[in-house]
Tab-separated table of C-alpha atoms in Angstrom:
chain	number	residue	atom	x	y	z
U	24	UNK	CA	79.319	56.954	87.604
U	25	UNK	CA	76.083	56.182	89.422
U	26	UNK	CA	73.590	58.804	90.620
U	27	UNK	CA	74.056	57.394	94.108
U	28	UNK	CA	77.739	58.357	94.177
U	29	UNK	CA	76.926	61.973	93.337
U	30	UNK	CA	74.270	62.046	96.066
U	31	UNK	CA	76.746	60.534	98.536
U	32	UNK	CA	79.293	63.269	97.725
U	33	UNK	CA	76.709	65.998	98.313
U	34	UNK	CA	75.480	64.440	101.552
U	35	UNK	CA	79.014	63.961	102.840
U	36	UNK	CA	79.518	67.724	102.437
U	37	UNK	CA	76.110	68.591	103.905
U	38	UNK	CA	74.807	65.584	105.895
U	39	UNK	CA	71.044	65.162	105.984
U	40	UNK	CA	70.979	65.179	109.836
U	41	UNK	CA	71.774	68.906	109.582
U	42	UNK	CA	68.415	69.638	107.965
U	43	UNK	CA	65.539	71.158	109.926
U	44	UNK	CA	62.728	68.898	111.122
U	45	UNK	CA	60.235	70.436	108.676
U	46	UNK	CA	62.474	69.918	105.656
U	47	UNK	CA	62.538	67.244	102.941
U	48	UNK	CA	66.094	67.328	101.650
U	49	UNK	CA	67.605	64.357	99.829
U	50	UNK	CA	66.336	62.250	96.953
U	51	UNK	CA	63.050	63.545	95.533
U	52	UNK	CA	62.482	61.048	92.736
U	53	UNK	CA	64.381	58.779	90.367
U	54	UNK	CA	66.638	55.731	90.422
U	55	UNK	CA	69.987	56.031	92.163
U	56	UNK	CA	71.621	53.099	90.331
U	57	UNK	CA	71.362	54.840	86.961
U	58	UNK	CA	74.552	56.068	85.291
U	59	UNK	CA	74.887	59.853	85.370
U	60	UNK	CA	74.853	61.467	81.939
U	61	UNK	CA	75.150	64.946	83.447
U	62	UNK	CA	73.989	67.008	86.396
U	63	UNK	CA	71.928	70.185	86.048
U	64	UNK	CA	72.378	72.437	89.078
U	65	UNK	CA	69.662	74.875	90.122
U	66	UNK	CA	67.854	76.652	92.935
U	67	UNK	CA	64.287	75.471	92.177
U	68	UNK	CA	62.909	72.610	90.080
U	69	UNK	CA	60.142	73.478	87.619
U	70	UNK	CA	58.879	71.932	84.399
U	71	UNK	CA	61.134	74.296	82.463
U	72	UNK	CA	64.153	73.158	84.466
U	73	UNK	CA	63.362	69.512	83.651
U	74	UNK	CA	63.113	70.519	79.974
U	75	UNK	CA	66.505	72.226	80.303
U	76	UNK	CA	68.018	69.075	81.804
U	77	UNK	CA	66.701	67.012	78.903
U	78	UNK	CA	68.018	69.511	76.347
U	79	UNK	CA	71.482	69.452	77.958
U	80	UNK	CA	71.624	65.686	78.252
U	81	UNK	CA	71.427	65.610	82.049
U	82	UNK	CA	69.567	62.829	83.826
U	83	UNK	CA	70.232	64.261	87.292
U	84	UNK	CA	68.978	67.558	88.716
U	85	UNK	CA	70.495	68.915	91.922
U	86	UNK	CA	68.429	71.705	93.487
U	87	UNK	CA	68.578	73.749	96.650
U	88	UNK	CA	64.846	73.958	97.313
U	89	UNK	CA	63.104	70.559	97.465
U	90	UNK	CA	60.649	69.869	94.675
U	91	UNK	CA	58.514	67.802	97.070
U	92	UNK	CA	58.231	69.931	100.204
U	93	UNK	CA	54.629	69.243	101.203
U	94	UNK	CA	52.950	65.848	101.110
U	95	UNK	CA	51.724	64.807	97.668
U	96	UNK	CA	48.228	63.341	97.901
U	97	UNK	CA	48.383	62.303	94.260
U	98	UNK	CA	50.577	62.725	91.183
U	99	UNK	CA	48.525	64.173	88.349
U	100	UNK	CA	48.568	67.588	86.660
U	101	UNK	CA	46.868	69.578	89.415
U	102	UNK	CA	49.845	71.867	90.099
U	103	UNK	CA	53.378	72.520	88.906
U	104	UNK	CA	54.923	70.182	91.490
U	105	UNK	CA	52.880	67.195	90.333
U	106	UNK	CA	53.502	68.031	86.676
U	107	UNK	CA	57.232	68.368	87.300
U	108	UNK	CA	57.419	65.035	89.136
U	109	UNK	CA	55.547	63.310	86.308
U	110	UNK	CA	57.814	64.826	83.650
U	111	UNK	CA	60.974	63.864	85.536
U	112	UNK	CA	59.846	60.274	86.128
U	113	UNK	CA	58.644	59.814	82.530
U	114	UNK	CA	62.045	60.955	81.257
U	115	UNK	CA	64.166	58.987	83.763
U	116	UNK	CA	65.536	62.101	85.461
U	117	UNK	CA	66.536	61.824	89.117
U	118	UNK	CA	66.123	64.856	91.377
U	119	UNK	CA	67.980	65.442	94.635
U	120	UNK	CA	67.721	68.516	96.853
U	121	UNK	CA	70.189	69.926	99.388
U	122	UNK	CA	68.190	72.471	101.388
U	123	UNK	CA	68.531	73.394	105.079
U	124	UNK	CA	71.357	70.878	105.431
U	125	UNK	CA	73.303	72.923	102.859
U	126	UNK	CA	72.275	76.137	104.632
U	127	UNK	CA	73.734	74.806	107.880
U	128	UNK	CA	76.868	73.124	106.525
U	129	UNK	CA	80.353	74.549	106.920
U	130	UNK	CA	81.183	75.990	103.504
U	131	UNK	CA	77.513	75.957	102.538
U	132	UNK	CA	75.032	78.604	101.412
U	133	UNK	CA	75.837	81.242	104.030
U	134	UNK	CA	79.580	80.812	103.575
U	135	UNK	CA	79.108	81.327	99.817
U	136	UNK	CA	77.245	84.603	100.475
U	137	UNK	CA	80.078	85.706	102.764
U	138	UNK	CA	82.595	84.772	100.075
U	139	UNK	CA	80.808	86.930	97.509
U	140	UNK	CA	80.987	89.854	99.952
U	141	UNK	CA	84.654	89.305	100.742
U	142	UNK	CA	84.073	88.742	104.460
U	143	UNK	CA	86.862	87.261	106.563
U	144	UNK	CA	87.210	85.438	109.901
U	145	UNK	CA	83.931	83.576	109.440
U	146	UNK	CA	82.067	81.883	112.280
U	147	UNK	CA	78.655	80.315	112.708
U	148	UNK	CA	75.854	82.522	114.019
U	149	UNK	CA	72.870	81.249	116.014
U	150	UNK	CA	72.264	77.730	117.251
U	151	UNK	CA	74.889	75.102	116.479
U	152	UNK	CA	73.999	71.578	115.436
U	153	UNK	CA	76.556	68.890	116.249
U	154	UNK	CA	76.719	65.782	114.081
U	155	UNK	CA	76.683	62.556	116.067
U	156	UNK	CA	79.180	59.740	115.682
U	157	UNK	CA	76.436	57.527	114.270
U	158	UNK	CA	76.173	59.851	111.269
U	159	UNK	CA	78.160	57.938	108.660
U	160	UNK	CA	80.999	59.469	106.658
U	161	UNK	CA	81.209	62.563	108.836
U	162	UNK	CA	82.628	65.610	107.086
U	163	UNK	CA	85.775	67.312	108.345
U	164	UNK	CA	83.633	69.945	110.111
U	165	UNK	CA	81.231	68.101	112.392
U	166	UNK	CA	78.934	70.959	113.259
U	167	UNK	CA	76.549	73.213	111.420
U	168	UNK	CA	74.986	76.561	112.168
U	169	UNK	CA	72.006	78.710	111.296
U	170	UNK	CA	73.907	81.716	109.959
U	171	UNK	CA	77.365	83.199	109.529
U	172	UNK	CA	79.161	86.250	110.922
U	173	UNK	CA	82.388	87.757	109.600
U	174	UNK	CA	84.264	91.006	109.092
U	175	UNK	CA	85.416	93.246	106.284
U	176	UNK	CA	89.153	93.849	106.058
U	177	UNK	CA	88.302	97.544	105.763
U	178	UNK	CA	85.184	99.169	107.189
U	179	UNK	CA	82.740	100.776	104.772
U	180	UNK	CA	79.795	103.135	104.904
U	181	UNK	CA	76.219	101.844	104.866
U	182	UNK	CA	75.456	103.235	101.418
U	183	UNK	CA	78.588	101.546	100.032
U	184	UNK	CA	77.412	98.231	101.505
U	185	UNK	CA	74.091	98.660	99.715
U	186	UNK	CA	75.869	99.381	96.425
U	187	UNK	CA	78.041	96.299	96.909
U	188	UNK	CA	74.983	94.124	97.492
U	189	UNK	CA	73.237	95.471	94.414
U	190	UNK	CA	76.286	94.729	92.275
U	191	UNK	CA	77.355	91.363	93.691
U	192	UNK	CA	73.861	89.871	93.827
U	193	UNK	CA	72.341	91.661	90.822
U	194	UNK	CA	69.619	93.122	93.036
U	195	UNK	CA	67.175	95.676	91.653
U	196	UNK	CA	66.716	97.188	95.107
U	197	UNK	CA	67.770	96.514	98.691
U	198	UNK	CA	65.227	96.852	101.508
U	199	UNK	CA	66.886	98.675	104.409
U	200	UNK	CA	66.071	100.344	107.666
U	201	UNK	CA	67.535	103.794	108.364
U	202	UNK	CA	71.097	103.939	107.032
U	203	UNK	CA	73.663	103.490	109.781
U	204	UNK	CA	75.715	106.591	110.515
U	205	UNK	CA	78.754	104.635	111.704
U	206	UNK	CA	81.088	102.459	109.663
U	207	UNK	CA	80.271	98.825	109.036
U	208	UNK	CA	82.888	96.148	109.700
U	209	UNK	CA	81.205	93.147	111.341
U	210	UNK	CA	78.424	91.567	109.272
U	211	UNK	CA	75.966	88.788	110.151
U	212	UNK	CA	74.017	87.032	107.417
U	213	UNK	CA	71.572	84.268	106.642
U	214	UNK	CA	70.378	83.311	103.168
U	215	UNK	CA	66.680	82.950	102.417
U	216	UNK	CA	64.238	83.746	105.226
U	217	UNK	CA	66.683	84.581	108.003
U	218	UNK	CA	64.942	87.232	110.089
U	219	UNK	CA	64.855	84.843	113.062
U	220	UNK	CA	68.585	85.546	113.476
U	221	UNK	CA	68.306	89.331	113.744
U	222	UNK	CA	68.497	89.361	117.550
U	223	UNK	CA	71.465	86.979	117.452
U	224	UNK	CA	73.192	89.400	115.087
U	225	UNK	CA	72.598	92.292	117.484
U	226	UNK	CA	73.823	90.242	120.443
U	227	UNK	CA	76.976	89.310	118.518
U	228	UNK	CA	77.781	92.988	117.964
U	229	UNK	CA	77.227	92.960	114.209
U	230	UNK	CA	77.068	96.325	112.451
U	231	UNK	CA	74.888	94.931	109.686
U	232	UNK	CA	72.536	92.005	109.077
U	233	UNK	CA	71.905	90.679	105.568
U	234	UNK	CA	69.186	88.205	104.646
U	235	UNK	CA	66.810	87.278	101.850
U	236	UNK	CA	63.436	88.243	103.274
U	237	UNK	CA	61.827	89.835	106.341
U	238	UNK	CA	58.362	90.923	107.397
U	239	UNK	CA	57.386	94.602	107.662
U	240	UNK	CA	57.108	94.777	111.454
U	241	UNK	CA	60.482	93.110	111.939
U	242	UNK	CA	62.233	96.256	110.683
U	243	UNK	CA	61.021	98.380	113.608
U	244	UNK	CA	63.218	99.233	116.583
U	245	UNK	CA	66.699	98.806	115.122
U	246	UNK	CA	67.505	102.244	113.693
U	247	UNK	CA	71.159	103.152	114.377
U	248	UNK	CA	71.567	99.848	116.212
U	249	UNK	CA	72.204	97.605	113.238
U	250	UNK	CA	71.964	98.055	109.467
U	251	UNK	CA	69.340	95.711	108.018
U	252	UNK	CA	69.694	94.782	104.337
U	253	UNK	CA	67.170	92.468	102.658
U	254	UNK	CA	68.139	91.441	99.134
U	255	UNK	CA	65.504	88.863	98.129
U	256	UNK	CA	65.227	85.132	98.799
U	257	UNK	CA	66.259	83.989	95.327
U	258	UNK	CA	69.010	86.570	95.053
U	259	UNK	CA	70.585	85.584	98.362
U	260	UNK	CA	70.782	81.887	97.435
U	261	UNK	CA	71.424	82.077	93.692
U	262	UNK	CA	75.089	81.015	93.992
U	263	UNK	CA	74.276	77.741	95.741
U	264	UNK	CA	74.596	75.929	92.436
U	265	UNK	CA	78.281	76.925	92.400
U	266	UNK	CA	78.703	74.963	95.641
U	267	UNK	CA	77.079	71.913	94.017
U	268	UNK	CA	79.416	72.220	91.015
U	269	UNK	CA	82.536	72.443	93.168
U	270	UNK	CA	81.532	69.396	95.248
U	271	UNK	CA	80.714	67.230	92.237
U	272	UNK	CA	83.800	68.243	90.252
U	273	UNK	CA	86.023	67.473	93.262
U	274	UNK	CA	84.415	64.208	94.365
U	275	UNK	CA	82.956	62.882	91.109
U	276	UNK	CA	85.448	63.771	88.356
U	277	UNK	CA	84.132	63.237	84.876
U	278	UNK	CA	80.509	64.067	85.699
U	279	UNK	CA	79.320	66.873	83.450
U	280	UNK	CA	77.955	69.811	85.467
U	281	UNK	CA	75.665	72.443	83.970
U	282	UNK	CA	74.526	75.535	85.858
U	283	UNK	CA	70.867	76.174	85.090
U	284	UNK	CA	70.306	79.248	82.955
U	285	UNK	CA	66.659	79.587	84.012
U	286	UNK	CA	65.740	82.278	86.507
U	287	UNK	CA	63.082	80.595	88.623
U	288	UNK	CA	62.459	83.593	90.894
U	289	UNK	CA	58.645	83.916	91.039
U	290	UNK	CA	58.949	87.552	92.149
U	291	UNK	CA	59.418	90.278	89.554
U	292	UNK	CA	60.257	93.944	90.130
U	293	UNK	CA	58.391	96.458	87.969
């Protein structure tokens, strides 16, 4: 099976028109007509991840975060991005990234977070993005959204929500505002840097808002209005590779899928 067919399957699930204007999702480097020996699925692409792909016999890497996000003025050994590109090209490894298009897609990153929490009755939160008819091979769900909102079958206390997050996402600590003194049933969420959706969560009547990162001053003014829980950028999106695996196994049977075993989170907790 060709690399191109795997890319097509991923883009049919999360079409590139869903990505934000600043993004660089899609093919990062490599030849799409090569036969796929295996796909390594990850959050970030580093030199170590390319080494892992080589060791596992994979000539395709599928990542969430684009390797090439900012313009490359040259390809040398000046930084890890340039070194990683060089190593991938030298070893005939193709790299494709599904970033904000996978965030926005129905069944994408935010839906996976909601699944891990056991939320039900899921809907998009924030601005909707409608796919146009000109977008080829439209998926079943023709719109995307910035975040997701859903409900727990049974309400729970704020401290129990924190414990659930620590367990489900293997989080060392959860950044919170003052713990809510009422039960939590409706939850809004956005993986990664999702603080821009906090006001939308409040307007939607959410009891809690979960995201990957927020700035200090953004926590002010919401005590007893909504429970804020920040679990870390990497931690919130770590299960994205499971989405990649499910898509490829369903649409490209026979392609070997390997979940990366490398923790690429640059932040450590001491």
